[in-house]
Amino acid sequence: MIVGTLKMRLMVRESRSLKEKRRVISSLKDRIRNSFNVSVAELESQDSHQHAVLGVALVTNEKRFAQEVLGQVVNLVRSHPVAQLLDYEVET
């Protein structure tokens, strides 16, 4: 069994309130879940109106598949029009 994890630090520059940030982050989490069938959670910075840390996890039987899926998640987040990917860490 292979457990792949991804931790992403994001900035939502245009967010002026926690409500705006939560709307953007919630939409992004739903899009990731629906596109890749992975678990997603906001891990840190819940009280910051511009920063967020998301965690993504998946269980599979192939390390290469886990790396591929998590790489696709990173690419999806990079292309998001509002949330900017600052940094990420992948573990498999």
N, CA, C and O atoms as a GROMACS GRO file, in nm:
protein
  368
    1MET      N    1   0.085  -0.118   0.000
    1MET     CA    2   0.000   0.000   0.000
    1MET      C    3   0.089   0.124   0.000
    1MET      O    4   0.183   0.134   0.079
    2ILE      N    5   0.059   0.216  -0.088
    2ILE     CA    6   0.132   0.343  -0.101
    2ILE      C    7   0.037   0.457  -0.062
    2ILE      O    8  -0.075   0.466  -0.112
    3VAL      N    9   0.083   0.543   0.028
    3VAL     CA   10   0.008   0.662   0.066
    3VAL      C   11   0.085   0.782   0.012
    3VAL      O   12   0.200   0.805   0.049
    4GLY      N   13   0.022   0.856  -0.075
    4GLY     CA   14   0.083   0.977  -0.130
    4GLY      C   15   0.023   1.099  -0.065
    4GLY      O   16  -0.099   1.109  -0.050
    5THR      N   17   0.108   1.193  -0.027
    5THR     CA   18   0.059   1.317   0.034
    5THR      C   19   0.120   1.438  -0.037
    5THR      O   20   0.230   1.432  -0.091
    6LEU      N   21   0.044   1.544  -0.036
    6LEU     CA   22   0.084   1.670  -0.097
    6LEU      C   23   0.043   1.782  -0.004
    6LEU      O   24  -0.072   1.789   0.039
    7LYS      N   25   0.137   1.868   0.028
    7LYS     CA   26   0.108   1.986   0.111
    7LYS      C   27   0.139   2.109   0.027
    7LYS      O   28   0.251   2.126  -0.022
    8MET      N   29   0.038   2.196   0.010
    8MET     CA   30   0.054   2.314  -0.075
    8MET      C   31   0.028   2.441   0.005
    8MET      O   32  -0.070   2.452   0.078
    9ARG      N   33   0.117   2.537  -0.012
    9ARG     CA   34   0.098   2.670   0.049
    9ARG      C   35   0.047   2.762  -0.061
    9ARG      O   36   0.107   2.774  -0.168
   10LEU      N   37  -0.065   2.828  -0.032
   10LEU     CA   38  -0.131   2.913  -0.132
   10LEU      C   39  -0.149   3.054  -0.082
   10LEU      O   40  -0.153   3.079   0.039
   11MET      N   41  -0.159   3.147  -0.175
   11MET     CA   42  -0.195   3.284  -0.143
   11MET      C   43  -0.315   3.323  -0.228
   11MET      O   44  -0.317   3.301  -0.349
   12VAL      N   45  -0.414   3.382  -0.163
   12VAL     CA   46  -0.533   3.433  -0.232
   12VAL      C   47  -0.523   3.585  -0.221
   12VAL      O   48  -0.582   3.646  -0.132
   13ARG      N   49  -0.448   3.646  -0.314
   13ARG     CA   50  -0.416   3.789  -0.306
   13ARG      C   51  -0.540   3.879  -0.306
   13ARG      O   52  -0.543   3.979  -0.234
   14GLU      N   53  -0.640   3.846  -0.384
   14GLU     CA   54  -0.756   3.933  -0.399
   14GLU      C   55  -0.855   3.922  -0.284
   14GLU      O   56  -0.954   3.995  -0.281
   15SER      N   57  -0.829   3.833  -0.190
   15SER     CA   58  -0.920   3.813  -0.079
   15SER      C   59  -0.905   3.925   0.023
   15SER      O   60  -0.794   3.957   0.067
   16ARG      N   61  -1.017   3.984   0.059
   16ARG     CA   62  -1.017   4.093   0.159
   16ARG      C   63  -1.079   4.049   0.291
   16ARG      O   64  -1.080   4.126   0.387
   17SER      N   65  -1.130   3.925   0.296
   17SER     CA   66  -1.192   3.876   0.419
   17SER      C   67  -1.179   3.724   0.424
   17SER      O   68  -1.149   3.659   0.324
   18LEU      N   69  -1.203   3.670   0.542
   18LEU     CA   70  -1.201   3.523   0.556
   18LEU      C   71  -1.311   3.459   0.473
   18LEU      O   72  -1.293   3.350   0.419
   19LYS      N   73  -1.424   3.527   0.462
   19LYS     CA   74  -1.536   3.473   0.383
   19LYS      C   75  -1.497   3.458   0.236
   19LYS      O   76  -1.528   3.356   0.174
   20GLU      N   77  -1.431   3.558   0.180
   20GLU     CA   78  -1.385   3.550   0.041
   20GLU      C   79  -1.284   3.439   0.023
   20GLU      O   80  -1.291   3.362  -0.073
   21LYS      N   81  -1.188   3.429   0.117
   21LYS     CA   82  -1.087   3.324   0.107
   21LYS      C   83  -1.152   3.186   0.115
   21LYS      O   84  -1.117   3.097   0.037
   22ARG      N   85  -1.244   3.167   0.208
   22ARG     CA   86  -1.310   3.037   0.223
   22ARG      C   87  -1.387   2.998   0.098
   22ARG      O   88  -1.393   2.880   0.062
   23ARG      N   89  -1.447   3.095   0.032
   23ARG     CA   90  -1.519   3.068  -0.092
   23ARG      C   91  -1.424   3.015  -0.200
   23ARG      O   92  -1.453   2.916  -0.267
   24VAL      N   93  -1.310   3.080  -0.215
   24VAL     CA   94  -1.211   3.038  -0.314
   24VAL      C   95  -1.153   2.902  -0.278
   24VAL      O   96  -1.144   2.814  -0.364
   25ILE      N   97  -1.114   2.884  -0.153
   25ILE     CA   98  -1.051   2.758  -0.109
   25ILE      C   99  -1.151   2.642  -0.116
   25ILE      O  100  -1.115   2.532  -0.157
   26SER      N  101  -1.274   2.667  -0.076
   26SER     CA  102  -1.377   2.562  -0.081
   26SER      C  103  -1.401   2.518  -0.225
   26SER      O  104  -1.413   2.398  -0.253
   27SER      N  105  -1.409   2.613  -0.315
   27SER     CA  106  -1.427   2.582  -0.457
   27SER      C  107  -1.309   2.501  -0.511
   27SER      O  108  -1.328   2.405  -0.585
   28LEU      N  109  -1.188   2.541  -0.474
   28LEU     CA  110  -1.068   2.471  -0.518
   28LEU      C  111  -1.064   2.328  -0.462
   28LEU      O  112  -1.031   2.235  -0.534
   29LYS      N  113  -1.098   2.312  -0.336
   29LYS     CA  114  -1.100   2.178  -0.274
   29LYS      C  115  -1.201   2.088  -0.345
   29LYS      O  116  -1.171   1.972  -0.373
   30ASP      N  117  -1.318   2.140  -0.374
   30ASP     CA  118  -1.420   2.061  -0.445
   30ASP      C  119  -1.372   2.021  -0.584
   30ASP      O  120  -1.393   1.908  -0.627
   31ARG      N  121  -1.308   2.113  -0.652
   31ARG     CA  122  -1.257   2.084  -0.787
   31ARG      C  123  -1.150   1.975  -0.783
   31ARG      O  124  -1.149   1.886  -0.869
   32ILE      N  125  -1.061   1.981  -0.685
   32ILE     CA  126  -0.956   1.878  -0.671
   32ILE      C  127  -1.020   1.744  -0.641
   32ILE      O  128  -0.986   1.643  -0.704
   33ARG      N  129  -1.110   1.740  -0.544
   33ARG     CA  130  -1.178   1.615  -0.506
   33ARG      C  131  -1.249   1.552  -0.625
   33ARG      O  132  -1.234   1.432  -0.651
   34ASN      N  133  -1.326   1.631  -0.696
   34ASN     CA  134  -1.405   1.581  -0.808
   34ASN      C  135  -1.320   1.538  -0.927
   34ASN      O  136  -1.358   1.447  -1.001
   35SER      N  137  -1.208   1.603  -0.947
   35SER     CA  138  -1.123   1.572  -1.062
   35SER      C  139  -1.034   1.449  -1.039
   35SER      O  140  -1.004   1.376  -1.134
   36PHE      N  141  -0.990   1.427  -0.915
   36PHE     CA  142  -0.888   1.326  -0.890
   36PHE      C  143  -0.926   1.220  -0.787
   36PHE      O  144  -0.847   1.128  -0.763
   37ASN      N  145  -1.043   1.229  -0.726
   37ASN     CA  146  -1.087   1.131  -0.626
   37ASN      C  147  -0.983   1.114  -0.515
   37ASN      O  148  -0.941   1.002  -0.484
   38VAL      N  149  -0.943   1.226  -0.456
   38VAL     CA  150  -0.847   1.228  -0.346
   38VAL      C  151  -0.911   1.298  -0.226
   38VAL      O  152  -1.016   1.361  -0.240
   39SER      N  153  -0.847   1.288  -0.111
   39SER     CA  154  -0.892   1.360   0.008
   39SER      C  155  -0.820   1.494   0.014
   39SER      O  156  -0.701   1.503  -0.014
   40VAL      N  157  -0.894   1.599   0.051
   40VAL     CA  158  -0.838   1.734   0.057
   40VAL      C  159  -0.886   1.801   0.185
   40VAL      O  160  -1.002   1.790   0.222
   41ALA      N  161  -0.794   1.872   0.253
   41ALA     CA  162  -0.831   1.946   0.374
   41ALA      C  163  -0.746   2.071   0.386
   41ALA      O  164  -0.631   2.074   0.341
   42GLU      N  165  -0.803   2.174   0.447
   42GLU     CA  166  -0.725   2.293   0.480
   42GLU      C  167  -0.655   2.264   0.612
   42GLU      O  168  -0.720   2.235   0.712
   43LEU      N  169  -0.523   2.273   0.613
   43LEU     CA  170  -0.444   2.230   0.728
   43LEU      C  171  -0.403   2.343   0.822
   43LEU      O  172  -0.405   2.326   0.944
   44GLU      N  173  -0.367   2.456   0.766
   44GLU     CA  174  -0.313   2.566   0.846
   44GLU      C  175  -0.366   2.699   0.791
   44GLU      O  176  -0.430   2.704   0.687
   45SER      N  177  -0.337   2.804   0.865
   45SER     CA  178  -0.367   2.942   0.823
   45SER      C  179  -0.515   2.968   0.804
   45SER      O  180  -0.553   3.049   0.720
   46GLN      N  181  -0.600   2.899   0.881
   46GLN     CA  182  -0.744   2.920   0.867
   46GLN      C  183  -0.786   3.063   0.905
   46GLN      O  184  -0.888   3.112   0.856
   47ASP      N  185  -0.708   3.130   0.990
   47ASP     CA  186  -0.744   3.265   1.033
   47ASP      C  187  -0.682   3.376   0.949
   47ASP      O  188  -0.706   3.494   0.974
   48SER      N  189  -0.602   3.339   0.851
   48SER     CA  190  -0.543   3.437   0.761
   48SER      C  191  -0.635   3.456   0.641
   48SER      O  192  -0.685   3.358   0.585
   49HIS      N  193  -0.658   3.580   0.602
   49HIS     CA  194  -0.750   3.602   0.490
   49HIS      C  195  -0.683   3.592   0.353
   49HIS      O  196  -0.751   3.601   0.250
   50GLN      N  197  -0.550   3.575   0.349
   50GLN     CA  198  -0.483   3.561   0.220
   50GLN      C  199  -0.400   3.434   0.206
   50GLN      O  200  -0.368   3.395   0.093
   51HIS      N  201  -0.366   3.368   0.313
   51HIS     CA  202  -0.284   3.247   0.306
   51HIS      C  203  -0.366   3.123   0.341
   51HIS      O  204  -0.458   3.128   0.423
   52ALA      N  205  -0.330   3.012   0.276
   52ALA     CA  206  -0.394   2.884   0.304
   52ALA      C  207  -0.292   2.772   0.284
   52ALA      O  208  -0.200   2.784   0.202
   53VAL      N  209  -0.310   2.665   0.358
   53VAL     CA  210  -0.229   2.545   0.340
   53VAL      C  211  -0.325   2.429   0.320
   53VAL      O  212  -0.406   2.399   0.408
   54LEU      N  213  -0.314   2.365   0.205
   54LEU     CA  214  -0.401   2.251   0.175
   54LEU      C  215  -0.320   2.123   0.178
   54LEU      O  216  -0.205   2.119   0.136
   55GLY      N  217  -0.383   2.018   0.228
   55GLY     CA  218  -0.324   1.885   0.227
   55GLY      C  219  -0.408   1.795   0.138
   55GLY      O  220  -0.530   1.799   0.143
   56VAL      N  221  -0.341   1.714   0.057
   56VAL     CA  222  -0.407   1.620  -0.033
   56VAL      C  223  -0.346   1.483  -0.006
   56VAL      O  224  -0.225   1.470   0.012
   57ALA      N  225  -0.432   1.380  -0.001
   57ALA     CA  226  -0.383   1.244   0.023
   57ALA      C  227  -0.456   1.145  -0.066
   57ALA      O  228  -0.573   1.164  -0.100
   58LEU      N  229  -0.384   1.038  -0.103
   58LEU     CA  230  -0.445   0.929  -0.176
   58LEU      C  231  -0.374   0.799  -0.141
   58LEU      O  232  -0.256   0.798  -0.105
   59VAL      N  233  -0.448   0.692  -0.151
   59VAL     CA  234  -0.395   0.558  -0.127
   59VAL      C  235  -0.404   0.480  -0.257
   59VAL      O  236  -0.507   0.481  -0.324
   60THR      N  237  -0.295   0.413  -0.292
   60THR     CA  238  -0.290   0.338  -0.416
   60THR      C  239  -0.194   0.220  -0.399
   60THR      O  240  -0.136   0.202  -0.292
   61ASN      N  241  -0.179   0.141  -0.503
   61ASN     CA  242  -0.084   0.030  -0.495
   61ASN      C  243   0.042   0.054  -0.577
   61ASN      O  244   0.129  -0.032  -0.583
   62GLU      N  245   0.052   0.172  -0.642
   62GLU     CA  246   0.168   0.204  -0.724
   62GLU      C  247   0.222   0.343  -0.690
   62GLU      O  248   0.149   0.442  -0.694
   63LYS      N  249   0.350   0.349  -0.659
   63LYS     CA  250   0.413   0.477  -0.624
   63LYS      C  251   0.408   0.574  -0.743
   63LYS      O  252   0.383   0.693  -0.726
   64ARG      N  253   0.432   0.522  -0.862
   64ARG     CA  254   0.432   0.608  -0.982
   64ARG      C  255   0.295   0.672  -1.004
   64ARG      O  256   0.286   0.789  -1.041
   65PHE      N  257   0.189   0.594  -0.982
   65PHE     CA  258   0.054   0.647  -0.998
   65PHE      C  259   0.028   0.760  -0.898
   65PHE      O  260  -0.030   0.862  -0.934
   66ALA      N  261   0.070   0.741  -0.773
   66ALA     CA  262   0.053   0.844  -0.671
   66ALA      C  263   0.126   0.972  -0.710
   66ALA      O  264   0.070   1.081  -0.699
   67GLN      N  265   0.250   0.960  -0.756
   67GLN     CA  266   0.327   1.076  -0.798
   67GLN      C  267   0.262   1.147  -0.917
   67GLN      O  268   0.260   1.270  -0.924
   68GLU      N  269   0.209   1.068  -1.010
   68GLU     CA  270   0.144   1.124  -1.128
   68GLU      C  271   0.018   1.204  -1.090
   68GLU      O  272  -0.001   1.316  -1.136
   69VAL      N  273  -0.066   1.145  -1.006
   69VAL     CA  274  -0.190   1.212  -0.965
   69VAL      C  275  -0.159   1.340  -0.887
   69VAL      O  276  -0.218   1.445  -0.912
   70LEU      N  277  -0.065   1.332  -0.792
   70LEU     CA  278  -0.032   1.450  -0.713
   70LEU      C  279   0.032   1.558  -0.800
   70LEU      O  280   0.012   1.677  -0.774
   71GLY      N  281   0.106   1.520  -0.901
   71GLY     CA  282   0.160   1.617  -0.997
   71GLY      C  283   0.050   1.685  -1.076
   71GLY      O  284   0.058   1.805  -1.104
   72GLN      N  285  -0.053   1.610  -1.111
   72GLN     CA  286  -0.167   1.669  -1.182
   72GLN      C  287  -0.243   1.766  -1.091
   72GLN      O  288  -0.294   1.868  -1.138
   73VAL      N  289  -0.252   1.734  -0.963
   73VAL     CA  290  -0.316   1.826  -0.867
   73VAL      C  291  -0.238   1.957  -0.862
   73VAL      O  292  -0.296   2.065  -0.865
   74VAL      N  293  -0.106   1.948  -0.854
   74VAL     CA  294  -0.021   2.068  -0.853
   74VAL      C  295  -0.046   2.151  -0.978
   74VAL      O  296  -0.059   2.273  -0.970
   75ASN      N  297  -0.051   2.087  -1.094
   75ASN     CA  298  -0.075   2.159  -1.219
   75ASN      C  299  -0.212   2.227  -1.220
   75ASN      O  300  -0.225   2.339  -1.270
   76LEU      N  301  -0.313   2.160  -1.166
   76LEU     CA  302  -0.446   2.220  -1.158
   76LEU      C  303  -0.443   2.345  -1.071
   76LEU      O  304  -0.500   2.448  -1.107
   77VAL      N  305  -0.376   2.336  -0.957
   77VAL     CA  306  -0.370   2.452  -0.867
   77VAL      C  307  -0.288   2.564  -0.929
   77VAL      O  308  -0.322   2.681  -0.913
   78ARG      N  309  -0.181   2.531  -0.998
   78ARG     CA  310  -0.100   2.635  -1.067
   78ARG      C  311  -0.182   2.713  -1.168
   78ARG      O  312  -0.157   2.832  -1.190
   79SER      N  313  -0.278   2.648  -1.229
   79SER     CA  314  -0.358   2.716  -1.332
   79SER      C  315  -0.479   2.789  -1.275
   79SER      O  316  -0.556   2.849  -1.350
   80HIS      N  317  -0.498   2.785  -1.144
   80HIS     CA  318  -0.614   2.852  -1.083
   80HIS      C  319  -0.600   3.003  -1.100
   80HIS      O  320  -0.492   3.058  -1.078
   81PRO      N  321  -0.708   3.071  -1.140
   81PRO     CA  322  -0.698   3.214  -1.169
   81PRO      C  323  -0.684   3.303  -1.045
   81PRO      O  324  -0.639   3.417  -1.058
   82VAL      N  325  -0.722   3.255  -0.926
   82VAL     CA  326  -0.721   3.341  -0.808
   82VAL      C  327  -0.618   3.295  -0.704
   82VAL      O  328  -0.545   3.378  -0.650
   83ALA      N  329  -0.612   3.166  -0.676
   83ALA     CA  330  -0.518   3.114  -0.576
   83ALA      C  331  -0.382   3.092  -0.640
   83ALA      O  332  -0.370   3.025  -0.742
   84GLN      N  333  -0.279   3.150  -0.579
   84GLN     CA  334  -0.143   3.137  -0.630
   84GLN      C  335  -0.068   3.033  -0.547
   84GLN      O  336  -0.064   3.042  -0.424
   85LEU      N  337  -0.009   2.935  -0.614
   85LEU     CA  338   0.069   2.832  -0.547
   85LEU      C  339   0.206   2.890  -0.512
   85LEU      O  340   0.281   2.931  -0.600
   86LEU      N  341   0.238   2.894  -0.382
   86LEU     CA  342   0.366   2.947  -0.338
   86LEU      C  343   0.473   2.839  -0.325
   86LEU      O  344   0.588   2.859  -0.361
   87ASP      N  345   0.431   2.723  -0.272
   87ASP     CA  346   0.526   2.616  -0.245
   87ASP      C  347   0.447   2.486  -0.227
   87ASP      O  348   0.328   2.488  -0.195
   88TYR      N  349   0.514   2.374  -0.248
   88TYR     CA  350   0.448   2.246  -0.224
   88TYR      C  351   0.550   2.138  -0.191
   88TYR      O  352   0.667   2.148  -0.227
   89GLU      N  353   0.504   2.034  -0.120
   89GLU     CA  354   0.587   1.920  -0.083
   89GLU      C  355   0.508   1.793  -0.115
   89GLU      O  356   0.391   1.781  -0.081
   90VAL      N  357   0.574   1.698  -0.182
   90VAL     CA  358   0.513   1.570  -0.215
   90VAL      C  359   0.587   1.459  -0.143
   90VAL      O  360   0.710   1.457  -0.141
   91GLU      N  361   0.512   1.367  -0.084
   91GLU     CA  362   0.571   1.248  -0.022
   91GLU      C  363   0.496   1.126  -0.068
   91GLU      O  364   0.373   1.124  -0.069
   92THR      N  365   0.570   1.022  -0.108
   92THR     CA  366   0.507   0.895  -0.145
   92THR      C  367   0.581   0.782  -0.077
   92THR      O  368   0.544   0.666  -0.094
   0.00000   0.00000   0.00000
